Structure formats: structure tokens, C-alpha cells
Tab-separated table of C-alpha atoms (C1' of nucleotides) in Angstrom:
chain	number	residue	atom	x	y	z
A	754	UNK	CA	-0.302	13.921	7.951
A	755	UNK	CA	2.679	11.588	8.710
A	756	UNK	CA	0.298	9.072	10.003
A	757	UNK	CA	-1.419	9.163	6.136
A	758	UNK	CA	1.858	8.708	4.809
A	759	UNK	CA	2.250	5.808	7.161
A	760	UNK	CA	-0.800	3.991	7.078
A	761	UNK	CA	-2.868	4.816	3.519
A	762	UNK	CA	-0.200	5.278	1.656
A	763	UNK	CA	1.593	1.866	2.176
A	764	UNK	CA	-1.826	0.189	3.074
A	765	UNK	CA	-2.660	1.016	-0.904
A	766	UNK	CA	0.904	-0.331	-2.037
A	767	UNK	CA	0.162	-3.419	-0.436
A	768	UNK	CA	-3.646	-3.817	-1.919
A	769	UNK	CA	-2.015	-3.570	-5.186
A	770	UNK	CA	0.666	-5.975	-5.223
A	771	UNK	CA	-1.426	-8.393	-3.282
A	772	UNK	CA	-4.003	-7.829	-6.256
A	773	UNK	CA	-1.088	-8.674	-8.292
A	774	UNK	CA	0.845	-11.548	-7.067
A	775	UNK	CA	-0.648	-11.821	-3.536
A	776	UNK	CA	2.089	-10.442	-1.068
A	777	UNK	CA	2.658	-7.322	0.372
A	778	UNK	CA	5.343	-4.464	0.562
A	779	UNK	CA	7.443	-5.992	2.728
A	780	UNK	CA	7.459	-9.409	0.679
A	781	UNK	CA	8.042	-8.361	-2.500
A	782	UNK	CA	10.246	-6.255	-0.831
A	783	UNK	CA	12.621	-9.213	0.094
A	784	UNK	CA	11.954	-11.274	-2.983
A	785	UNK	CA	13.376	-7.247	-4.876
A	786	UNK	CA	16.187	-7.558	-2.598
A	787	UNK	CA	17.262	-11.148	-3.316
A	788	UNK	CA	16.994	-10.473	-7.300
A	789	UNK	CA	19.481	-7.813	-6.979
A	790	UNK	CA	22.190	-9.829	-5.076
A	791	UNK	CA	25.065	-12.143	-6.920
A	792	UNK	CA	23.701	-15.491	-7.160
A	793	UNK	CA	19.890	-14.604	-5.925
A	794	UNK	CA	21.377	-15.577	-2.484
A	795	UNK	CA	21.402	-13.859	1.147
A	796	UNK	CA	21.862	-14.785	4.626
A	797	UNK	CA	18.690	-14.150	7.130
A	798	UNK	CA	20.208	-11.619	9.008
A	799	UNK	CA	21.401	-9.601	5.979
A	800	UNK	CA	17.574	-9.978	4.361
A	801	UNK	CA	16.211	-9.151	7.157
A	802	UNK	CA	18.290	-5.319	7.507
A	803	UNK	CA	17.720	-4.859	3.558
A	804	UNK	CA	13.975	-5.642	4.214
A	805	UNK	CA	13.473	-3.522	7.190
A	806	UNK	CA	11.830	-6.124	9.174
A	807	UNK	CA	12.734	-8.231	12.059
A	808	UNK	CA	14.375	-11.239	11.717
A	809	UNK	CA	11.236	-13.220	12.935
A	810	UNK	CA	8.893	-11.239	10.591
A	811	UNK	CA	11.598	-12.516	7.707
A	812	UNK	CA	11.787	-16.528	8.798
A	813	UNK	CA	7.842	-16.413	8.674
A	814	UNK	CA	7.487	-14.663	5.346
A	815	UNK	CA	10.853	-16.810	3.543
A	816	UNK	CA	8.494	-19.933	5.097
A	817	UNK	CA	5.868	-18.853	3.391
A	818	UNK	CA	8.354	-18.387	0.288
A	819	UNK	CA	9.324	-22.020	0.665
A	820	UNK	CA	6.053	-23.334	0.394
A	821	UNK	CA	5.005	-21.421	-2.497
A	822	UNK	CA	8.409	-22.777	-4.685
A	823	UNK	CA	9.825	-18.765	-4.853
A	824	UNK	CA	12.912	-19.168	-2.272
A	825	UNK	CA	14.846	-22.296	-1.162
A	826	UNK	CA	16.778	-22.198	2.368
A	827	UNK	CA	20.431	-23.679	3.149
A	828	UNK	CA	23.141	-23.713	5.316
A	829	UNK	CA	25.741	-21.313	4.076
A	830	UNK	CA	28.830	-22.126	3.170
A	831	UNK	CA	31.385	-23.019	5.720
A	832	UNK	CA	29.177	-22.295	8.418
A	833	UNK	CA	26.315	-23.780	9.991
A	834	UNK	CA	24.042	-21.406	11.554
A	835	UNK	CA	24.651	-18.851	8.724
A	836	UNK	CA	21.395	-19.689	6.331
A	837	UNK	CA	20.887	-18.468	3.388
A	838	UNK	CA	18.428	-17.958	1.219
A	839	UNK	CA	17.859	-18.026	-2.709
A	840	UNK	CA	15.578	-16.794	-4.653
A	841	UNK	CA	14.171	-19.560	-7.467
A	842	UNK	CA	13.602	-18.978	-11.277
A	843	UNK	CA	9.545	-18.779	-10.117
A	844	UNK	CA	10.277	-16.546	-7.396
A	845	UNK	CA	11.889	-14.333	-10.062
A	846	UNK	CA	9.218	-14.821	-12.615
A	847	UNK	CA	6.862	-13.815	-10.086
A	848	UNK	CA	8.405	-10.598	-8.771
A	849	UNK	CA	9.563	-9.689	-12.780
A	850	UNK	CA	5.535	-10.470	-13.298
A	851	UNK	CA	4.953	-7.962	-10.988
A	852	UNK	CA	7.546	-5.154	-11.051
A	853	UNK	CA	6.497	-2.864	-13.778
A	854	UNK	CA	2.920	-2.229	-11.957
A	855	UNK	CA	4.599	-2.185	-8.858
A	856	UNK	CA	6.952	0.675	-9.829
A	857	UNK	CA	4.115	2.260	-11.700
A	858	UNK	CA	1.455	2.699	-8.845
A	859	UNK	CA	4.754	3.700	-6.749
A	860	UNK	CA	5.666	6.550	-9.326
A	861	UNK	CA	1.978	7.856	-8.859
A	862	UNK	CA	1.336	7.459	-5.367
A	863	UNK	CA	4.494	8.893	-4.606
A	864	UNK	CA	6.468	10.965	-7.430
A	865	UNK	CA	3.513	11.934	-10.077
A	866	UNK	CA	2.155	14.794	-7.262
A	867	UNK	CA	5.893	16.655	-7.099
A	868	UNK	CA	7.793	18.946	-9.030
A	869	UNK	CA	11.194	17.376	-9.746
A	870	UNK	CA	12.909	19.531	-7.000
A	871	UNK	CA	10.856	18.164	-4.506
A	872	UNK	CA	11.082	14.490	-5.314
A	873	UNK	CA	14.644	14.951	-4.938
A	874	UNK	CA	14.180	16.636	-2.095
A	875	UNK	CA	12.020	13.822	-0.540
A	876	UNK	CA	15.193	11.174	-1.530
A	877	UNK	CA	17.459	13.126	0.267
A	878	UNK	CA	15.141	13.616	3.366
A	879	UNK	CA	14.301	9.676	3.617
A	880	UNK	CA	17.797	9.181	3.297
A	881	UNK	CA	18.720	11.268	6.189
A	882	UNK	CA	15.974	10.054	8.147
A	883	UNK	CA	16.500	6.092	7.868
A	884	UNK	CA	20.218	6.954	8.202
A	885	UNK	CA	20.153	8.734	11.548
A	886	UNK	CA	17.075	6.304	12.687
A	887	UNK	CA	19.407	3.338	12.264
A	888	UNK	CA	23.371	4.298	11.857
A	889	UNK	CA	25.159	0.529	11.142
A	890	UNK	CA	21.773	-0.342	8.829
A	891	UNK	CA	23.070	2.889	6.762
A	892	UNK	CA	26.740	1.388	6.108
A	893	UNK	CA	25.183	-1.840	5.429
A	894	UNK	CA	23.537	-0.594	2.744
A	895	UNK	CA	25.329	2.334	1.279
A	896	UNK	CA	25.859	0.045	-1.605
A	897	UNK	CA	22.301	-0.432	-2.431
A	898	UNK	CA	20.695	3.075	-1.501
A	899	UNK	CA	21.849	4.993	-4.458
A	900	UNK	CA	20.423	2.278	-6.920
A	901	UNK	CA	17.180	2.115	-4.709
A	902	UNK	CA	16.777	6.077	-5.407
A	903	UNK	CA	17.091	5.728	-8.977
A	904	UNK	CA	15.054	3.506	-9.759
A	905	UNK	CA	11.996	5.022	-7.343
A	906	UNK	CA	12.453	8.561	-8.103
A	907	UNK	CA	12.129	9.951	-12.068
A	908	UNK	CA	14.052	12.856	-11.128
B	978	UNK	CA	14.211	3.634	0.876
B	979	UNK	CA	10.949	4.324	0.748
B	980	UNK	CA	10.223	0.502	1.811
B	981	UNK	CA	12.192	1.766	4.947
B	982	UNK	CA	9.711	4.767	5.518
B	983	UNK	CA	7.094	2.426	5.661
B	984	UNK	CA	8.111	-0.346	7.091
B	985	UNK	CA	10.926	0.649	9.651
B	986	UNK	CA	10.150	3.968	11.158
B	987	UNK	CA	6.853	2.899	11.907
B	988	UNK	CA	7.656	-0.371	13.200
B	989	UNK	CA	9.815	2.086	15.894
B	990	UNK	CA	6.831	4.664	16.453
B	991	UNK	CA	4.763	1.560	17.625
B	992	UNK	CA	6.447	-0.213	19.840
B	993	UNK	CA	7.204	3.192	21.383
B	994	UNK	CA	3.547	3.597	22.048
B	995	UNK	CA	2.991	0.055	22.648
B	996	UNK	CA	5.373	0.300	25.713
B	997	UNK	CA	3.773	3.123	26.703
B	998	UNK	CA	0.068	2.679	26.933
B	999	UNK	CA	-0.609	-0.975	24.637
B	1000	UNK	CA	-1.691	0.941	21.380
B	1001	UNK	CA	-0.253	1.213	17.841
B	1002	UNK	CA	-0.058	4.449	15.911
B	1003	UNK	CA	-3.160	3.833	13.859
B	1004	UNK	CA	-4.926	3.040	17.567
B	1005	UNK	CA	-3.131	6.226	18.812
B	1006	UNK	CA	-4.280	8.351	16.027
B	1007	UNK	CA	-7.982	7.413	16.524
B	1008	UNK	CA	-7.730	8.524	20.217
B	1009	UNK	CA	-5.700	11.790	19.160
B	1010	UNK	CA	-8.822	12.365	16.489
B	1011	UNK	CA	-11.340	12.177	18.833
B	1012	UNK	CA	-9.634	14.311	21.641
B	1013	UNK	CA	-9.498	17.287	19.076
B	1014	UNK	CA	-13.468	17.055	18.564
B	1015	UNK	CA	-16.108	19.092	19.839
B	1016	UNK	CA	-17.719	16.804	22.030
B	1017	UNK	CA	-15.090	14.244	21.912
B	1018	UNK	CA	-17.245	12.304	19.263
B	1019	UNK	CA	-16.848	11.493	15.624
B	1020	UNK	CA	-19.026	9.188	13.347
B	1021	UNK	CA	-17.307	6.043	12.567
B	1022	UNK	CA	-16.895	7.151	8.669
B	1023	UNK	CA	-15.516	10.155	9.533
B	1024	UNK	CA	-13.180	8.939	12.475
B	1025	UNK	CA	-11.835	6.087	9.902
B	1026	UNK	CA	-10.932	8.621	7.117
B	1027	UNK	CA	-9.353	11.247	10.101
B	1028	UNK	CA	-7.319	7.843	10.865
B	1029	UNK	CA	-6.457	6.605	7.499
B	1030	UNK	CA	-7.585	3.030	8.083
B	1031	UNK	CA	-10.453	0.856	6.622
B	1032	UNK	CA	-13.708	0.841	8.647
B	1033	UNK	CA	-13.396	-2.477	8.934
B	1034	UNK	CA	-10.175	-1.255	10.449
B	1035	UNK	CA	-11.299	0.636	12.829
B	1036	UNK	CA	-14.408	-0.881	13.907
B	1037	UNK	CA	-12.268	-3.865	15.155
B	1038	UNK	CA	-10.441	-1.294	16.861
B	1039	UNK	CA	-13.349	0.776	18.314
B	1040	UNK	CA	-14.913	-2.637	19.697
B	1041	UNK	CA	-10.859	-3.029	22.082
B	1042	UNK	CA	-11.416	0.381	23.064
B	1043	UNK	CA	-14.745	-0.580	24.054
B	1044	UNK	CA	-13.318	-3.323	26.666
B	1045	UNK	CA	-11.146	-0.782	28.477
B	1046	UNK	CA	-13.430	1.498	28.826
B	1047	UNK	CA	-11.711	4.464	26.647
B	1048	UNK	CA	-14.636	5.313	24.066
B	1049	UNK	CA	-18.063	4.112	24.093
B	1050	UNK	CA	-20.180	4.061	20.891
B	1051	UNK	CA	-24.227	5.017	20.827
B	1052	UNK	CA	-26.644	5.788	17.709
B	1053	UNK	CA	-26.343	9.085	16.465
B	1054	UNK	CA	-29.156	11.421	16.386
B	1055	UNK	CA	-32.062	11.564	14.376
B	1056	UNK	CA	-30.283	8.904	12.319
B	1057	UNK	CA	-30.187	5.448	14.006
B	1058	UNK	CA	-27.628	4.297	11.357
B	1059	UNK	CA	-24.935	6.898	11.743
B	1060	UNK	CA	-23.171	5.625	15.020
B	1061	UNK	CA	-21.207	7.888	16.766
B	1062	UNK	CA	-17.860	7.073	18.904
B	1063	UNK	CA	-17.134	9.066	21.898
B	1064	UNK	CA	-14.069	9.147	23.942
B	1065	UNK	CA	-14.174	8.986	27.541
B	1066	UNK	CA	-12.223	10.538	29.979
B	1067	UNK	CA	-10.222	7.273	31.014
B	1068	UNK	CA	-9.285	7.450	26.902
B	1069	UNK	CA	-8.420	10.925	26.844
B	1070	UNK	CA	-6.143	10.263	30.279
B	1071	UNK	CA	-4.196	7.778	28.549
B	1072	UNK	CA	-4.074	9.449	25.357
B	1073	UNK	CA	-2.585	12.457	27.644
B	1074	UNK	CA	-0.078	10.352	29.203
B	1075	UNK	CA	1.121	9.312	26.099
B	1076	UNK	CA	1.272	11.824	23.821
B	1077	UNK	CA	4.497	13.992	25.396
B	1078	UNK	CA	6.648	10.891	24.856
B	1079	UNK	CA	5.320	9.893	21.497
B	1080	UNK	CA	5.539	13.262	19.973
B	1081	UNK	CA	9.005	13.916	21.285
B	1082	UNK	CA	10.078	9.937	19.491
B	1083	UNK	CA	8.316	11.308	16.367
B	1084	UNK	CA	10.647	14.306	16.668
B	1085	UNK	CA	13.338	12.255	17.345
B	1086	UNK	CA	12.869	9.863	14.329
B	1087	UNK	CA	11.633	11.806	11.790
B	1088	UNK	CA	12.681	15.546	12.709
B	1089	UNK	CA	15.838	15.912	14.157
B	1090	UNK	CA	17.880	14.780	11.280
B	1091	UNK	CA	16.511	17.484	9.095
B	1092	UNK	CA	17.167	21.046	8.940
B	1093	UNK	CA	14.386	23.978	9.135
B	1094	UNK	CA	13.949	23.580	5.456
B	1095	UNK	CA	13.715	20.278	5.046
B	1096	UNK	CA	11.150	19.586	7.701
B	1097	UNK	CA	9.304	22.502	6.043
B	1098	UNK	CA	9.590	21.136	3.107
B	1099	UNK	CA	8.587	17.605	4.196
B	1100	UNK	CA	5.411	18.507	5.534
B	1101	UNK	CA	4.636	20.754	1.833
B	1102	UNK	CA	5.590	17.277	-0.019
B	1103	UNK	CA	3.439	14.795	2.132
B	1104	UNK	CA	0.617	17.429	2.085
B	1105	UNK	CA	0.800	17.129	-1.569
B	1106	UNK	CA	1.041	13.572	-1.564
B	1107	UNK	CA	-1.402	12.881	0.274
B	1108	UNK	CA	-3.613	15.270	-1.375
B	1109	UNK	CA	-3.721	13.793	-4.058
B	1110	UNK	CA	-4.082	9.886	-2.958
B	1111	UNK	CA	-6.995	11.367	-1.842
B	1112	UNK	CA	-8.702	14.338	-2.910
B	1113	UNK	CA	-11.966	13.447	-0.621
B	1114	UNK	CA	-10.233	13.892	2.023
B	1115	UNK	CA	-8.163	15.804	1.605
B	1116	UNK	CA	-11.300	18.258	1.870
B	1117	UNK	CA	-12.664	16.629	4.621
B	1118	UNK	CA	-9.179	17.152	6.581
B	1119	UNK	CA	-8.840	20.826	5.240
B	1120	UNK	CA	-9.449	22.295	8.701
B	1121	UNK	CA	-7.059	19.976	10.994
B	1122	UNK	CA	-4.415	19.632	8.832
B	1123	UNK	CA	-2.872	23.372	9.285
B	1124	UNK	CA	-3.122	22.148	13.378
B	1125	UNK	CA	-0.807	18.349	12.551
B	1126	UNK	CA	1.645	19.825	10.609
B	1127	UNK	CA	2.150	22.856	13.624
B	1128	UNK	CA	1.973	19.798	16.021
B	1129	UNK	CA	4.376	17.638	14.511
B	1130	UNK	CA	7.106	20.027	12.662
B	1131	UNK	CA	9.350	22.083	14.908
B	1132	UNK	CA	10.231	24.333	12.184
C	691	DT	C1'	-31.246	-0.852	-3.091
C	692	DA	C1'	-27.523	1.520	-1.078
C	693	DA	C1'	-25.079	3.667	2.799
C	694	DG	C1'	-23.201	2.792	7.339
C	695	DA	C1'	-21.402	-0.452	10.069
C	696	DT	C1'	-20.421	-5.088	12.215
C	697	DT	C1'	-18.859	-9.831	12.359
C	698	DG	C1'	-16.123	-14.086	11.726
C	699	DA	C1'	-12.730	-16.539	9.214
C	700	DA	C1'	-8.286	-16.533	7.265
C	701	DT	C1'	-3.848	-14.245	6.884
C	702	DT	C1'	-0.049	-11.791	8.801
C	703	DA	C1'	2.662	-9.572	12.543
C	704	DT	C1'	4.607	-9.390	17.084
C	705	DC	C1'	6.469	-11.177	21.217
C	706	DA	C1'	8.667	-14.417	24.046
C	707	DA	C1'	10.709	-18.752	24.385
C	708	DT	C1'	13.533	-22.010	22.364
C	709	DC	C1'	16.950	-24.306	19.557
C	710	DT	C1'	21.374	-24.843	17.324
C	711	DT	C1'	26.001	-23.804	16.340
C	712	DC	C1'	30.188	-21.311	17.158
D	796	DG	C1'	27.453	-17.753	26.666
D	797	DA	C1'	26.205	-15.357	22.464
D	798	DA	C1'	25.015	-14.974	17.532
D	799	DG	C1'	21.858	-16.688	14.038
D	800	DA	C1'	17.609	-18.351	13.364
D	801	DT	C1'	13.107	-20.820	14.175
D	802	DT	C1'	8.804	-21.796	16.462
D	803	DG	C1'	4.288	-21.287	18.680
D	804	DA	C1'	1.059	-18.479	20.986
D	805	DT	C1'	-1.184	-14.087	21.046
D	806	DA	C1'	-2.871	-10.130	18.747
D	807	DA	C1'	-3.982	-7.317	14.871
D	808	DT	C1'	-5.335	-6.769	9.879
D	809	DT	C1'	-7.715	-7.985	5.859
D	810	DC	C1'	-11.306	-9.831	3.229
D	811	DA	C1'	-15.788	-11.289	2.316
D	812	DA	C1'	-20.232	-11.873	3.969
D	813	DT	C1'	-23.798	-10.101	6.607
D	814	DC	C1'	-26.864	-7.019	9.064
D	815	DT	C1'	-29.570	-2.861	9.714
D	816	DT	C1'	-31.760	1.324	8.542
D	817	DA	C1'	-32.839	5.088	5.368
DNA sequence: TAAGATTGAATTATCAATCTTC
DNA sequence: GAAGATTGATAATTCAATCTTA
């Protein structure tokens, strides 16, 4: 049962944003995680913990990015090996282009099947369980977590 | 945060098992289906939807299992078209020697930060979701899934 | 023709090694 | 040397095309 939630679940995510602008979760994921940061801009390592992924799964996909016109890659400020990456007005286009479907096939994968107590419910049990799985990953993104809730959950 | 439900947590649950005996979950899963049949044998149909993957999927996956000598795969009977995957006892060995330590990191990642009720109320909310991703199979799964939820929820 | 299943090519992910900068 | 990041090789997944049998 956890493994359906694991693998169908996301695997049908994925067929429908690749459908839609040809990337998966964890792609658009980074691309959602950019648009929501001052300036479009984020260092690897940061992307990379707001992503979920490894840093190596990140560099590949942000290539990929680069190639397609969505992200360009600099040194940050100040420091060298710090890059950072920004998301472009076509990145943004693309993952705007694609956002309201996204959100839509999440709400009825997901949300459309529960009462309202129990999507809460479910926020509050993901929450605990990426929080204990990963403690530092949890302050890094206590900012973030209670927008990501809202908007994913109607309740 | 439901990006990192899908992405990290089983990102962890696989390399767990990858240490352990080379196999993802999805890989896992498909020896864990087969172990629980009469017979030790499933049709590939119904061995990809106990798996939640693609056929595609798993016939890749049946053909590596093949190579080490953990399942072997024959023509059902009477029908010639229906091929049938069997598990042999090398696969059920190492499916045996994994599955203390993987259940106990499942525990670990996904139960332990809950309470009674909230694990009890996980498995009622992914039973629902996944219900109704799929209502097929959810019929086809009606009699195991009483057994995974027992297996996998210490409350 | 359609259901059941396989195959090969292209894409993506993972792992280990490397590179650069502090 | 260690943190930040990239690269290339290996392995797995997806997608489309194909094959076989009912």
C-alpha cells in the first residue's frame, strides 16, 4: 500500500507533466522552487535540499535546464564555488504553462478521495515524517513548508 | 511536501535495499508479491499491477531476475500466451534476508514519527487514495491488502 | 484484431571519481 | 583538506514498436 503510494502514484504525476511540458516531478519541482525565491535565483546546494534530490541528480537536470533556455548558471556573488542558478522568463512561462494542470491532477490524485479532516491529517503526517526523516532539511525549509501545504491541500 | 514523499523517502528505502541485496523497492516488492503466492507464481499482468509498475516495467525487471537465478518464467497452462513468473528458492532466500532490515527502515522512516492514530490513520488515507487511482485494482488487491497494512503499521 | 508480453532505443538516475575554490 | 559542484560510466525507466497467440 505504501509502495502504491510510492511508485503509481508519483509514476502518474510524472506522465502528466511530461505530457504537458516534458519533465517530471522532480523537475518541475525545481523549476516551482526557483519561481518562488527573490530574484528566481538559488545556489545548487540549496536547490538541491528544496528539491529533495541529490546534488548530482540536480547538476544533471539544471544541465538539461540550460540547454533548453529555462535556467542560466553563475558564480554567486562574492564567492566562487557557490553557483547559482536562475530561473529565465521561458523557464517561468513554461512552469506557469503548466501549473494549473499540475495542481489539478495533484488535487485529484491526492485530496479529491478525503474528507477535509483527513487531508489535513495527511499534511500534518508528511510533515512529521520528512521532518524526523531529515532534521537540518526541516529548519531549512520551515519557511517554505507552510506555503507548500496551502497551496496542495484545499482544506 | 508531498514532492518529498515521493521523491526523498523513497530515494532512502532504496538505497537501503540496494545495500542490502542490489534491488530497489519496486524490484523488492515484486519478490515480496510472489513469496505470498500459492505456488510462488503470478502471471506477469497480475504481478505488475500487485507491484504498481508498467509491464514494460517489470518485464525488464523479470528478465535481471532471470540472470541471477531468483525467478524463472514458463508458459502458463492451457494458455501459451499467459506467462507465468515463478520465484525460486535462491529469490525467496534473498528476499528473506532482506526483508527484517527493510521493514524495520520502513518503520523507522515512515512509522516512528507518528503516533497510534496517525499511523492508523495513514494507512485508512492511502487505502483511500489509492482506491480510487485505481478502482481495478483496487479489487484485484482486495484480499492482500488487509495482510500490507498489518505488515507494515505497528499500530 | 486484440490481449499479453517482449525488445531496443532514448531518456533519466545513481554511483564513484574528479575538479575547483576556500 | 573539505565544501560545493561537475562529469562520465553504469544501470534503470520510459516510450514506441514489435511479436505471438487466442
Amino acid at each position: 500500500l505504501l509502495v502504491g503510494f510510492f511508485e503509481s502514484v508519483p509514476s502518474m504525476i510524472d506522465a502528466q507533466l511530461k505530457s504537458e511540458i516534458g519533465v517530471n516531478l522532480f523537475e518541475y519541482t525545481v523549476l516551482a522552487m526557483l519561481s518562488e525565491e527573490a530574484g528566481r535565483t538559488l545556489q545548487m546546494t540549496a536547490l538541491a535540499a528544496a528539491s529533495f534530490g541529490s546534488i548530482s541528480r540536480l547538476s544533471h537536470a539544471v544541465s538539461r535546464f540550460e540547454k533548453r533556455g529555462w535556467v542560466t548558471k553563475e558564480a554567486g556573488e562574492g564567492s566562487r564555488r557557490h553557483n547559482v542558478v536562475t530561473l529565465t522568463d521561458e523557464g517561468y512561462e513554461a512552469l506557469a504553462a503548466a501549473a494549473p494542470t499540475h495542481i489539478s491532477e495533484v488535487r485529484r490524485l491526492i485530496f479529491d478521495p478525503l474528507t477535509a479532516d483527513e487531508a489535513s491529517s495527511l499534511s500534518t503526517i508528511l510533515h512529521k515524517i520528512i521532518g524526523a526523516s531529515d532534521p537540518e532539511l526541516q529548519d531549512v525549509l520551515a519557511d517554505k513548508i507552510p506555503d507548500i501545504i496551502k497551496r496542495n491541500n484545499p482544506a
